[in-house]
Structure formats: C-alpha cells, structure tokens
Amino acid sequence: MTTISQNLDAIKARITQAAVHAGRDPETVQLVTVSKTISAEVIGQAIDAGVTVLGENYIQEARTKFEQLAPLPVSWHFIGHLQTNKAKYAVRQFDLIHTVDSSRLAAAINREAAKIDKVQSILMQVNISQEATKSGIETENVETLAREIAQMDHLELKGLMTMPPFFNAPDRVRPFFRQLREIRDHFQKMDLPGVNLAELSMGMTGDFEVAIAEGATFVRIGTAIFGER
Ligand SMILES: *Cc1c(COP(=O)(O)O)cnc(C)c1O
C-alpha cells in the first residue's frame, strides 16, 4: 500500500468514527480531497486509492490537471476564491463551486452555465468571523443573496460553506461551525422558494471531526492525505 492509500483509509475511518460519535449516518459526510499544489501524477495515485472527489483552489492550475486526468471518473469541486472573469472555466470543469459570495459572481456563473445549458450546483460562502480579509458574504446578507440566486435558472444553491479564522484549533473553531449550521437550520425553516441549503461544507485537516460533530456534509481535507504542502 502507498502512503496515500494508508492516509486515505485512516481519514475515512476517522470520518466514520466522528459521524457515528455524533449520532449521524457516515454516508451523509462526503470527503473532498484537496489537491491544490499536488501534481496530476500524485492525484492519479489518490484516485487509484479510491478518491472520488477532488477540491481545487486555482482555476489555471486545475485546468492543467483536468486535461491530464480528464478521462478518470472523478468529481471536481472548486473551493478557492473565484474571480468573475474565470466563471466560464469554473462552470466547464467543476460539479460544485463552494465559494459563491456575491450576486455579481452568482450572475456570472449563471450566465456561463446558461451558455452550455448546465445547471451549476453551488454553495454560498459565509464569512462568520466578520474579518475584512476573509472571503465570504456577511451573515446578514445571506438571505438577500439566497433570494437572488433562487431567481437564476442555471444555478442550484445546495448549501453553505465557511472558513473559520483559525486552523488546527478545534475548540476555537467549533462556534463558527455551529453558527453556520444554525444559519442553515434557520433558512431551512423559512423554506424560501427555490432555496434548499441542505449541505454544509466545513472542516479541514486540523478540525474536521469537530465540523462533523456540528453537522458538516462536506469536509475538505488535503494535508492529512497528501502530507504537508
Ligand atoms: C487548502 C484548503 C483546504 C485543505 O486544508 P488542509 O489543512 O490541507 O486539509 C480546505 N479548504 C480550503 C478552502 C482550502 O484552501
């Protein structure tokens, strides 16, 4: 066995354990294997080891790898900051875009998806920590953006994503994960037409177990699978 497949097995076991511990069905937590800076060759090994979902942060880097790996049966998720002028490539390559945080970006993705007759699945990135430097929409603007997206025929909003302000500090990030879940629950109760925020993308190598305890349905893990970047 390669190190990657051992790492992957260990992560899958920890995901299952965290879900069971939280009283959740492990099948409701999906692993997004984060492959930024990792070569196509090494990603190929990860796919051989059983990876089915890849997360990439940069469009240009992802395009190169996508061309090299294109025939392989793997789903690509975009998890980085997306510039409006790159929406076209994001729509062509990615099954889920985790980081929609403005109506301008949503409109650009909608436009590009319409051109290729696709309904693009997206998550809305929420800035819970209120830091000016972080991407994500402020909590108080989530409803307005959700209503706008619901009017866009080529977008399907599936949930929320967040990046907490600290890494590798599970107890400090827990309140941020909890808040994202509470926002999700609030909107599920409001039942806005065309808005279903079932998915929660939160948790990375240092804190995914806490994220699962707080309701994550996607965990985005790179370092624990590929090693330090
Ligand atoms: C890099 C990255 C990850 C993975 O982080 P690790 O600590 O390597 O697991 C997850 N989400 C986003 C948005 C990232 O940029």
Short mmCIF file of N, CA and C in Angstrom, two decimals, residues 78 80 82 97-107 109 120-126 136-137 145 149 152 155 157 159-161:
data_model
loop_
_atom_site.label_atom_id
_atom_site.label_comp_id
_atom_site.label_asym_id
_atom_site.label_seq_id
_atom_site.Cartn_x
_atom_site.Cartn_y
_atom_site.Cartn_z
N PHE A 78 -14.73 23.20 -6.83
CA PHE A 78 -13.91 24.40 -6.72
C PHE A 78 -14.08 24.99 -5.33
N GLY A 80 -11.67 27.48 -4.03
CA GLY A 80 -10.89 28.71 -3.86
C GLY A 80 -11.73 29.95 -4.12
N LEU A 82 -13.15 32.61 -6.34
CA LEU A 82 -13.40 32.63 -7.79
C LEU A 82 -13.56 34.06 -8.29
N ILE A 97 -19.31 24.36 -6.97
CA ILE A 97 -18.50 25.53 -6.62
C ILE A 97 -18.89 25.93 -5.19
N HIS A 98 -17.91 25.85 -4.26
CA HIS A 98 -18.22 26.04 -2.83
C HIS A 98 -18.23 27.51 -2.41
N THR A 99 -17.78 28.42 -3.26
CA THR A 99 -17.34 29.73 -2.78
C THR A 99 -18.08 30.93 -3.39
N VAL A 100 -19.34 30.79 -3.67
CA VAL A 100 -20.10 31.92 -4.23
C VAL A 100 -20.43 32.89 -3.10
N ASP A 101 -19.98 34.15 -3.24
CA ASP A 101 -20.16 35.09 -2.13
C ASP A 101 -20.62 36.48 -2.57
N SER A 102 -21.10 36.59 -3.80
CA SER A 102 -21.66 37.89 -4.22
C SER A 102 -22.67 37.66 -5.34
N SER A 103 -23.57 38.62 -5.50
CA SER A 103 -24.57 38.45 -6.55
C SER A 103 -23.91 38.63 -7.92
N ARG A 104 -22.85 39.41 -7.97
CA ARG A 104 -22.14 39.60 -9.23
C ARG A 104 -21.51 38.27 -9.70
N LEU A 105 -20.89 37.56 -8.76
CA LEU A 105 -20.29 36.27 -9.11
C LEU A 105 -21.38 35.25 -9.46
N ALA A 106 -22.46 35.24 -8.69
CA ALA A 106 -23.55 34.30 -8.99
C ALA A 106 -24.09 34.56 -10.39
N ALA A 107 -24.26 35.84 -10.74
CA ALA A 107 -24.80 36.17 -12.06
C ALA A 107 -23.84 35.73 -13.16
N ILE A 109 -21.69 33.22 -13.05
CA ILE A 109 -21.75 31.75 -13.14
C ILE A 109 -23.05 31.34 -13.85
N GLN A 120 -25.67 24.72 -12.72
CA GLN A 120 -24.45 24.63 -11.90
C GLN A 120 -24.81 24.56 -10.42
N SER A 121 -24.35 23.52 -9.77
CA SER A 121 -24.53 23.43 -8.32
C SER A 121 -23.52 24.32 -7.61
N ILE A 122 -24.00 25.05 -6.62
CA ILE A 122 -23.13 25.98 -5.88
C ILE A 122 -23.43 25.93 -4.38
N LEU A 123 -22.45 26.37 -3.61
CA LEU A 123 -22.65 26.66 -2.19
C LEU A 123 -22.37 28.14 -2.00
N MET A 124 -22.95 28.71 -0.96
CA MET A 124 -22.67 30.10 -0.65
C MET A 124 -21.64 30.14 0.48
N GLN A 125 -20.56 30.89 0.25
CA GLN A 125 -19.54 31.01 1.30
C GLN A 125 -19.91 32.13 2.26
N VAL A 126 -19.98 31.79 3.54
CA VAL A 126 -20.40 32.76 4.56
C VAL A 126 -19.19 33.15 5.42
N GLY A 136 -16.23 35.63 1.60
CA GLY A 136 -17.50 35.16 2.12
C GLY A 136 -18.44 36.32 2.35
N ILE A 137 -19.73 36.01 2.27
CA ILE A 137 -20.74 37.05 2.46
C ILE A 137 -21.07 37.16 3.95
N LEU A 145 -28.94 37.29 -0.86
CA LEU A 145 -28.24 36.57 -1.93
C LEU A 145 -28.96 35.26 -2.25
N ILE A 149 -30.23 34.24 -5.94
CA ILE A 149 -29.78 33.01 -6.61
C ILE A 149 -30.99 32.16 -7.00
N MET A 152 -32.18 32.65 -10.39
CA MET A 152 -31.27 32.38 -11.52
C MET A 152 -31.45 30.93 -11.97
N LEU A 155 -28.59 28.11 -11.82
CA LEU A 155 -27.88 27.84 -10.57
C LEU A 155 -28.76 27.00 -9.66
N LEU A 157 -28.59 26.27 -5.70
CA LEU A 157 -27.93 26.52 -4.42
C LEU A 157 -28.19 25.34 -3.49
N GLY A 159 -26.27 24.69 -0.45
CA GLY A 159 -25.89 24.79 0.95
C GLY A 159 -24.90 25.91 1.19
N LEU A 160 -24.21 25.82 2.32
CA LEU A 160 -23.32 26.87 2.80
C LEU A 160 -21.92 26.33 3.06
N MET A 161 -20.94 27.21 2.95
CA MET A 161 -19.55 26.85 3.21
C MET A 161 -18.94 27.93 4.09
#
